[in-house]
Coordinates of C-alpha atoms and ligand atoms in Angstrom, one line a residue:
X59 CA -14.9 -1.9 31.8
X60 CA -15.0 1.6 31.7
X61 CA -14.3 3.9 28.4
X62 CA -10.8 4.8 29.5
X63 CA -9.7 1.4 30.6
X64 CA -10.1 -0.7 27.4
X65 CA -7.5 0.4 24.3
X66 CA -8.1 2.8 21.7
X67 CA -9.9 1.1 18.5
X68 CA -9.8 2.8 14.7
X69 CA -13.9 3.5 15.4
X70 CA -12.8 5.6 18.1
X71 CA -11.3 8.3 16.5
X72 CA -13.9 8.1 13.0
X73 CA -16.2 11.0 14.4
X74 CA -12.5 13.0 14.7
X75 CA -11.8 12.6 11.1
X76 CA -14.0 15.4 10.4
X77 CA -11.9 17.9 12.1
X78 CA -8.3 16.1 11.5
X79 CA -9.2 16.4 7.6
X80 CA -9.8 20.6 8.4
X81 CA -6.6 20.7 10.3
X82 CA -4.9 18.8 7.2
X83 CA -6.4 20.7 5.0
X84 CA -5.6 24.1 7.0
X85 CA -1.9 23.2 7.4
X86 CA -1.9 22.5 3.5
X87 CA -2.8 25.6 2.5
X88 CA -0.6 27.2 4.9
X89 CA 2.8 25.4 3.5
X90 CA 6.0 26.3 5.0
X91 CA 9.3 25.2 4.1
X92 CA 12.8 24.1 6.1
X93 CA 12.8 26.3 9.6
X94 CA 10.2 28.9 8.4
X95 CA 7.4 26.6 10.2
X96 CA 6.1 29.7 12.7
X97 CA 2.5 29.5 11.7
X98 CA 2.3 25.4 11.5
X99 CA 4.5 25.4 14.6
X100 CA 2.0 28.0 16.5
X101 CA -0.8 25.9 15.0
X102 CA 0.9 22.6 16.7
X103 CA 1.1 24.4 19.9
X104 CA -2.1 26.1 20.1
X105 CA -3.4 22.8 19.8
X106 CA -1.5 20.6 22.3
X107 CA -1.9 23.7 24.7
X108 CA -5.6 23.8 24.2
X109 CA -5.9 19.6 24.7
X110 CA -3.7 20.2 27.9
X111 CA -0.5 19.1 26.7
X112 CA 2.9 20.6 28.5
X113 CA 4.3 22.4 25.2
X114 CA 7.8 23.6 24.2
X115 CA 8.2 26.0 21.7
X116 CA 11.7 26.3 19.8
X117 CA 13.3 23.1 20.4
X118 CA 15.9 22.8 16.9
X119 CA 14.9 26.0 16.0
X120 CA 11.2 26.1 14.5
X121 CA 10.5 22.4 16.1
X122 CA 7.8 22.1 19.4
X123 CA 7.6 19.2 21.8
X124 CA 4.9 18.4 23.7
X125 CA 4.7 16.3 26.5
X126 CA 2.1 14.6 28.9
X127 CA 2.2 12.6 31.9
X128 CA -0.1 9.7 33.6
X129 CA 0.0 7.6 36.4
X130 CA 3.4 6.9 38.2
X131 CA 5.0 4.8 35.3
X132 CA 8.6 6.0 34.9
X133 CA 8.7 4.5 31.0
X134 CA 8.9 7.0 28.0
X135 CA 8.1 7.0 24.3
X136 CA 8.4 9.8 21.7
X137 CA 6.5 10.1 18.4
X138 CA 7.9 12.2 15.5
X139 CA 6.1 13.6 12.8
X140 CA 7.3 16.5 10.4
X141 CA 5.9 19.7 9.2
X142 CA 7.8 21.3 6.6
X143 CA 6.6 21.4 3.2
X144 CA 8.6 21.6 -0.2
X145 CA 9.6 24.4 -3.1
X146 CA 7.0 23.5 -5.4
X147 CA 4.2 25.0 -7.6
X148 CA 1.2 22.9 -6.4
X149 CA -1.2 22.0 -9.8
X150 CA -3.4 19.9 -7.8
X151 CA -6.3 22.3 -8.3
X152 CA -7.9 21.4 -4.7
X153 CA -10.0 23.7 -2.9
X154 CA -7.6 23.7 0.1
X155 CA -4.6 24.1 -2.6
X156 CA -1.3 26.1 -1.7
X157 CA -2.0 29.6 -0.7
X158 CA 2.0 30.3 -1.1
X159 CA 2.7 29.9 -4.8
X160 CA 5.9 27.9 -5.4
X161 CA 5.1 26.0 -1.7
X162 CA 3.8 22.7 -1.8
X163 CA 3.3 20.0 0.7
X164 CA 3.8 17.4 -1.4
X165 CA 5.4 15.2 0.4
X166 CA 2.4 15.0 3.0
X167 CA 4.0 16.2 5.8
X168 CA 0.9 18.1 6.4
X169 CA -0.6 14.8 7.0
X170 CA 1.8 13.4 9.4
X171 CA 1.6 16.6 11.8
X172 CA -2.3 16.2 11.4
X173 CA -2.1 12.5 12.4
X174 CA 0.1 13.2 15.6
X175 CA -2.3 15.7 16.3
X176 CA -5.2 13.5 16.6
X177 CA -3.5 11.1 18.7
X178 CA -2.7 14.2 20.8
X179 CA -6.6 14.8 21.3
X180 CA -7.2 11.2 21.8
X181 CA -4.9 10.7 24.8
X182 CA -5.7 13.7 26.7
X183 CA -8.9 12.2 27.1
X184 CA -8.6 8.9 27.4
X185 CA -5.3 9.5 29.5
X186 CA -5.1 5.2 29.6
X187 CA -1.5 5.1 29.8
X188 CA 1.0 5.3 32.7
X189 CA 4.0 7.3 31.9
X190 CA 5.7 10.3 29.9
X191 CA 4.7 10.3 26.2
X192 CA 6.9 12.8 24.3
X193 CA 5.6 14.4 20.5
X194 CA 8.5 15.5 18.5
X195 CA 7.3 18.1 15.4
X196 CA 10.2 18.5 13.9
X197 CA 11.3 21.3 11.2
X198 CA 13.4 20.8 7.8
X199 CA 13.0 17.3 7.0
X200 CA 13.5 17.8 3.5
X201 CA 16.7 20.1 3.5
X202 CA 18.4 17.6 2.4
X203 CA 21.9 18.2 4.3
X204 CA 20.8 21.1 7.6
X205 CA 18.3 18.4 9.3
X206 CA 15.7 19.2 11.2
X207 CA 16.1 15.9 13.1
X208 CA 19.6 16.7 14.0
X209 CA 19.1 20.0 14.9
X210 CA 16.5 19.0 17.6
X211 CA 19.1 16.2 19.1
X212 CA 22.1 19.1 18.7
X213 CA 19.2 21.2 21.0
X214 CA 18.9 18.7 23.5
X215 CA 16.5 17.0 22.6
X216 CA 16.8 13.6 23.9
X217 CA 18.8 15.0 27.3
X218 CA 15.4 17.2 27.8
X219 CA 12.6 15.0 27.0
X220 CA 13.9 11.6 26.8
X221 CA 11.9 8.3 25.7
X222 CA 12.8 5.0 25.9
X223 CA 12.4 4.1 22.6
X224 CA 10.9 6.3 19.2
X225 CA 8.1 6.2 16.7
X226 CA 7.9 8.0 13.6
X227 CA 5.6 7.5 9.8
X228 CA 5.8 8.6 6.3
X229 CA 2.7 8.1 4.3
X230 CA 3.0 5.5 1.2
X231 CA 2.2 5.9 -2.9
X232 CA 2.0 2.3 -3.9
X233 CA 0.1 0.8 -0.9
X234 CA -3.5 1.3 -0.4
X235 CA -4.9 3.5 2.1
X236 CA -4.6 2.4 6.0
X237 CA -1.9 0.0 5.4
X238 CA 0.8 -0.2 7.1
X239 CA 4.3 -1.2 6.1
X240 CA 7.2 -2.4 8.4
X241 CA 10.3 -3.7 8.0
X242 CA 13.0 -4.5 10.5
X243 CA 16.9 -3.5 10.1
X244 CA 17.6 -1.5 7.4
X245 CA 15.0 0.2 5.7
X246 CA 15.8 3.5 3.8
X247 CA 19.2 4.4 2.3
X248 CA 21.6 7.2 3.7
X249 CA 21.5 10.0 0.8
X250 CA 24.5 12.1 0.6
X251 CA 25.4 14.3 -2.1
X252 CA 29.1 14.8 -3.9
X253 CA 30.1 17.8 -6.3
X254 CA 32.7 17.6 -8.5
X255 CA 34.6 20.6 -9.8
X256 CA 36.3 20.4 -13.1
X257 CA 38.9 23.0 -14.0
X258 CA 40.5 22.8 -17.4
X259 CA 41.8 25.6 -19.6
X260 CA 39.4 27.6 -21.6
X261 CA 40.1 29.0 -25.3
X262 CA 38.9 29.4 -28.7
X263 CA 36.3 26.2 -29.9
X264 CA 38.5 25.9 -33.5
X265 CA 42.1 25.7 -30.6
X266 CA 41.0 22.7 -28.7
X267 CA 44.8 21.9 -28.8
X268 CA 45.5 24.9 -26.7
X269 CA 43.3 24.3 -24.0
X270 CA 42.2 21.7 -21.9
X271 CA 38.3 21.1 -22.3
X272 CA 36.4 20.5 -19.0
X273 CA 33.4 19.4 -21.2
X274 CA 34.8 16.2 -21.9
X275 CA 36.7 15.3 -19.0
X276 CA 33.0 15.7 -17.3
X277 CA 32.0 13.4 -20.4
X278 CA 34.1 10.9 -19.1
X279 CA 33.8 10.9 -15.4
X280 CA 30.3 10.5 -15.7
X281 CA 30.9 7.4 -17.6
X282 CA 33.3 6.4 -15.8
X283 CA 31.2 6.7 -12.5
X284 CA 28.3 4.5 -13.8
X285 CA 31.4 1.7 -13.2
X286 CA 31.3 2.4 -9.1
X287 CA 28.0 0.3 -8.3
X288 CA 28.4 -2.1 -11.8
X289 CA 32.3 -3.2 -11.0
X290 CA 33.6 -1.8 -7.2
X291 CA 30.0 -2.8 -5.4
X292 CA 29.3 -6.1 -4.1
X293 CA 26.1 -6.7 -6.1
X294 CA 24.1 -8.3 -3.4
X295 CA 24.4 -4.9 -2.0
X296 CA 22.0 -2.2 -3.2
X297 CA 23.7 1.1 -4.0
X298 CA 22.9 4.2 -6.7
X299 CA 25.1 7.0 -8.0
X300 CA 23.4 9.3 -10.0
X301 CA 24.2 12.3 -11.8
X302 CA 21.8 14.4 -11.5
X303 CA 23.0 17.9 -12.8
X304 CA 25.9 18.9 -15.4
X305 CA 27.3 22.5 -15.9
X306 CA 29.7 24.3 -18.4
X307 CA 30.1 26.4 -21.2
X308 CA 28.3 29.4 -22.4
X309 CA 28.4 29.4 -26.0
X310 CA 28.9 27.3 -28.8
X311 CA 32.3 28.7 -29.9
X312 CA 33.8 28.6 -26.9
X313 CA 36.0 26.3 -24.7
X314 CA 34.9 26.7 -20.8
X315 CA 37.6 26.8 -18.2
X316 CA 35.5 24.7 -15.9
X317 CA 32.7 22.3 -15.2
X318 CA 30.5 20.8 -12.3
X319 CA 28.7 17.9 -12.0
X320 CA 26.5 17.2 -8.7
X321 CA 26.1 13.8 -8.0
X322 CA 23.4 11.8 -6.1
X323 CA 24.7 8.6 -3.9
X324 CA 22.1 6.3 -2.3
X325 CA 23.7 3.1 0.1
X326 CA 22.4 1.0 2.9
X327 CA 25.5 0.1 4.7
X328 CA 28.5 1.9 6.3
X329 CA 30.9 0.1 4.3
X330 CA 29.3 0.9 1.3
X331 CA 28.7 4.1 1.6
X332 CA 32.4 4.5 2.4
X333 CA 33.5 3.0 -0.9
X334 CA 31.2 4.7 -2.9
X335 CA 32.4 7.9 -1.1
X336 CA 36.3 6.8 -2.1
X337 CA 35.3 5.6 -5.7
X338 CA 33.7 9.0 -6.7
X339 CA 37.1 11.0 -5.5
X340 CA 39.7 8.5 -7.1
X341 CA 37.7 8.5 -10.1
X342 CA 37.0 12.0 -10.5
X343 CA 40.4 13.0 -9.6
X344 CA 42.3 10.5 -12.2
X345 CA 39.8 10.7 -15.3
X346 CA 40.5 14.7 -14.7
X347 CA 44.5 14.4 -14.3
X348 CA 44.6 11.7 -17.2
X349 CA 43.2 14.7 -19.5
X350 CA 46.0 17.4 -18.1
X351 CA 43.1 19.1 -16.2
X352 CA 41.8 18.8 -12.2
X353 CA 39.4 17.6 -10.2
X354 CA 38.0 19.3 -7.2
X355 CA 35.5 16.8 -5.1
X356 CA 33.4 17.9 -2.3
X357 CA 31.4 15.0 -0.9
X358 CA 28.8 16.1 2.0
X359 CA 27.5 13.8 3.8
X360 CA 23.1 13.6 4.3
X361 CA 21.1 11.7 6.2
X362 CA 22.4 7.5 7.6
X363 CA 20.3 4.8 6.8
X364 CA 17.0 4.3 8.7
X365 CA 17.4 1.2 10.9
X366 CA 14.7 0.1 12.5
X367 CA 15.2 -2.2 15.9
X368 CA 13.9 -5.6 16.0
X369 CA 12.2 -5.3 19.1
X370 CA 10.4 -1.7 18.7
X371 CA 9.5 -3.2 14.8
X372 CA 8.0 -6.6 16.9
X373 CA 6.0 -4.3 18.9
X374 CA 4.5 -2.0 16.7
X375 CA 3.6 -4.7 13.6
X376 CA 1.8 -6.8 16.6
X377 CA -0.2 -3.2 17.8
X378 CA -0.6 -2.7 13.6
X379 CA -2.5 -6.0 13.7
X380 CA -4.7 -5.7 16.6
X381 CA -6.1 -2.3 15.2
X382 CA -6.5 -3.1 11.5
X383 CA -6.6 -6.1 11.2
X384 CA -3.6 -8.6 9.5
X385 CA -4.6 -8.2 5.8
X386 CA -3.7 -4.3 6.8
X387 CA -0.2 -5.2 7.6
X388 CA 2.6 -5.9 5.9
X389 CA 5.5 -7.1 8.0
X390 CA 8.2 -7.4 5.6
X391 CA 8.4 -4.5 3.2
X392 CA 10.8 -3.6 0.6
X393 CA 14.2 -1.9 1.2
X394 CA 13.3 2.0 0.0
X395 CA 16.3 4.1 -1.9
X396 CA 14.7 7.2 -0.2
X397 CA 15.9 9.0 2.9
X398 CA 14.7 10.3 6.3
X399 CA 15.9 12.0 8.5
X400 CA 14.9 10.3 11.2
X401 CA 17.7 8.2 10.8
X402 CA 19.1 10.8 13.3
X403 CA 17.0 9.9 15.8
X404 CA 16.6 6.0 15.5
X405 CA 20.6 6.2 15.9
X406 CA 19.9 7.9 19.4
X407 CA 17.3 5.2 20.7
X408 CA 15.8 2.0 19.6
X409 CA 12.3 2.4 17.5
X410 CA 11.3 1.9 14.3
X411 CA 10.0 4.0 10.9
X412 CA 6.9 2.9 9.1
X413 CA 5.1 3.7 6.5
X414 CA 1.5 4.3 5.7
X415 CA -0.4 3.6 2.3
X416 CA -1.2 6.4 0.2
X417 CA -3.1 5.0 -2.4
X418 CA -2.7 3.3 -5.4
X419 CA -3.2 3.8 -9.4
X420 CA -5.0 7.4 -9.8
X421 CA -4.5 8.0 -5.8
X422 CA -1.0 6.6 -6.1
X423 CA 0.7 9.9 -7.2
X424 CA 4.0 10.0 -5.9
X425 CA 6.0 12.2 -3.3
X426 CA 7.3 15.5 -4.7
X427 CA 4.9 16.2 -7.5
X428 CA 2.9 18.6 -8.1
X429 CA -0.3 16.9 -8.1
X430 CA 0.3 14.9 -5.1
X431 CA -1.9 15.3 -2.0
X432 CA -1.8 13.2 0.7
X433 CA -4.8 10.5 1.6
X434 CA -7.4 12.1 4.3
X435 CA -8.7 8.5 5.0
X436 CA -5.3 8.1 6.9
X437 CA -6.0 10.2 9.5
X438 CA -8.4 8.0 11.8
X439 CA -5.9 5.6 11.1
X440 CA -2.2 7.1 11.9
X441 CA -4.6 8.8 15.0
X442 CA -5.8 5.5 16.1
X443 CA -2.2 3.7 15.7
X444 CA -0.2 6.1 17.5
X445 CA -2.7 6.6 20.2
X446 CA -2.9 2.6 20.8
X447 CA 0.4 2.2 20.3
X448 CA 1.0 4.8 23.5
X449 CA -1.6 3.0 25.2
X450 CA 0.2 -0.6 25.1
X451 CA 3.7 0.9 25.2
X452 CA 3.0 2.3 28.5
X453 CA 0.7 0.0 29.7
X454 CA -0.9 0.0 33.4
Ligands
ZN1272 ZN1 8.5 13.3 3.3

């Protein structure tokens, strides 16, 4: 059999880890956030362009797709990996540490990128694969509301390079290095955000009785809202409302005229999230009008849940075994109360999300802090996956 007939294995792409880790470790110095990614995007491209990719440049703004062809198969896949980083002071002390101060990838998106990229350089050389494979680096993953994700579908994105079904992986605190989690159906929550706007009438601290104090009608919505998921929620259903910020008043004599509150709401189903989304507003609105004052809410919706297709999640937990082995894989993980926006894409074509071990216990640091850093002996790995998993996809 000759080197580009048999399928990629994880020792194939060990002599690459060398120069994946200095691409990680370039891109996390480098951090960029939400549709400012020029220098990771030209980094991306420079790349695919030099490994003989087709590239394009500006798809959803800052995002580049590249694309390459074998054989006369007329089957498709796309892989998606992210690049933007977050607005954080990095404390992680590492040689390759933020350049940017108050930038941070710590959410190791600079990993993802770096793990696409290595399957990039794999499969322009082995080329054992008949078909169009598609690599979606998207932008502004973590904006929370303006999606990266979205914005690439709203540019065309699956009209222009279209795939017949889609990959993408976030990294994993809490599991071991080079594991990989699946999970079919439903896997994260949608994550939308609601602000409530409390207008009372502000006065003198020693009137109370001539005003109506928006400090306590906030009191008591956001007592009243931890009711929604304990009493309106079917409780074999997960859901979370959380409060997560509380404003008013400037001094301690004084009686504000208003308040905000700005809510967190985490569900896994549409008609959940449409109740929770209803609860908020009667709530808010009737606590405020029960105290003479007013409530104004504005409920945005974020990202939908991740749902993963049986079939695509079949496919890719059988190629997960193959290259690492079954104590590597972990079929059936838990439900997560995080989100992802590729959500947006999964509800455009069948495909699944996993997830990759991080590390555990001193490596286990989680997403978003400052001393995360995302796990270098997952870049073989993720290289190795999504190159095989292209390879049997798109099979001869
Ligand atoms: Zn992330």
């Amino acid at each position: 059999m000759s080197e580009t007939a048999r399928l990629t294995e994880l020792a194939d792409l060990i002599p690459a880890a060398e120069s994946l880790r200095d691409i990680r470790h370039h891109i996390h110095r480098h951090p960029e956030l939400a549709y400012e990614e020029l220098q990771t995007g030209a980094l991306v491209a420079g790349k695919l362009e030099e490994w003989d990719w087709q590239v394009t440049r500006g798809v959803g703004e800052t995002g580049v797709v590249g694309t390459l062809k074998a054989g006369e198969g007329t089957r498709s896949i796309g892989i998606r990996a992210d690049m933007d980083a977050l607005p954080i002071v990095e404390e992680t002390g590492l040689p390759y540490a933020s350049g940017t101060h108050g930038k941070m990838h710590a959410c190791g998106h600079d990993g993802h990128t770096t793990m696409l990229l290595g399957a990039a350089q794999r499969l322009a050389v082995t080329r054992n694969f008949s078909g169009t494979v598609h690599l979606y680096f998207q932008p502004a993953e973590e904006s929370g509301i303006d999606s990266g994700a979205k914005k690439m579908i709203e540019d065309g994105l699956f009209e222009r390079f279209p795939c017949d079904a889609v990959f993408g992986v976030h990294n994993h605190p809490g599991a071991e290095p080079g594991v990989l989690l699946f999970r079919k159906g439903p896997f994260m929550s949608a994550g939308d955000k609601a602000i409530i706007t409390i207008e009372g009438v502000g006065g003198h601290a020693a009137r109370p009785h001539l005003t109506v104090d928006p400090v306590v009608i906030a009191a008591s919505i956001v007592m009243a809202l931890q009711t929604i998921v304990a009493r309106n929620v079917d409780p074999s259903q997960p859901a979370v409302v959380t409060v997560g910020s509380m404003h008013a008043g400037t001094a301690n004599n004084v009686i504000a005229s208003t308040a905000k509150l700005e809510l967190s709401v985490r569900s896994f189903s549409a008609e959940v999230r449409a109740l929770l989304k209803k609860r908020i507003t009667e709530l808010a609105e009737t606590q405020a009008a029960s105290y003479g004052g007013k409530a104004i809410v504005e409920y945005i919706e974020g990202y939908p849940v991740v749902i993963n297709s049986d079939h695509e999640t079949d496919f890719a937990i059988e190629v997960a075994r193959e290259l690492v082995g079954d104590d590597k894989v972990v079929a059936h993980t838990d439900m997560l109360m995080g989100s992802e926006d590729f959500a947006f894409m999964l509800q455009q074509r069948p495909g699944t999300f996993l997830r990759i071990g991080n590390g555990v216990g001193e490596d286990g640091c989680m997403v978003h802090n400052p001393h995360y850093d995302f796990n270098d002996r997952n870049l073989p790995v993720g290289a190795a996956f999504w190159t095989r998993l292209v390879e049997r996809y798109l099979s001869r």
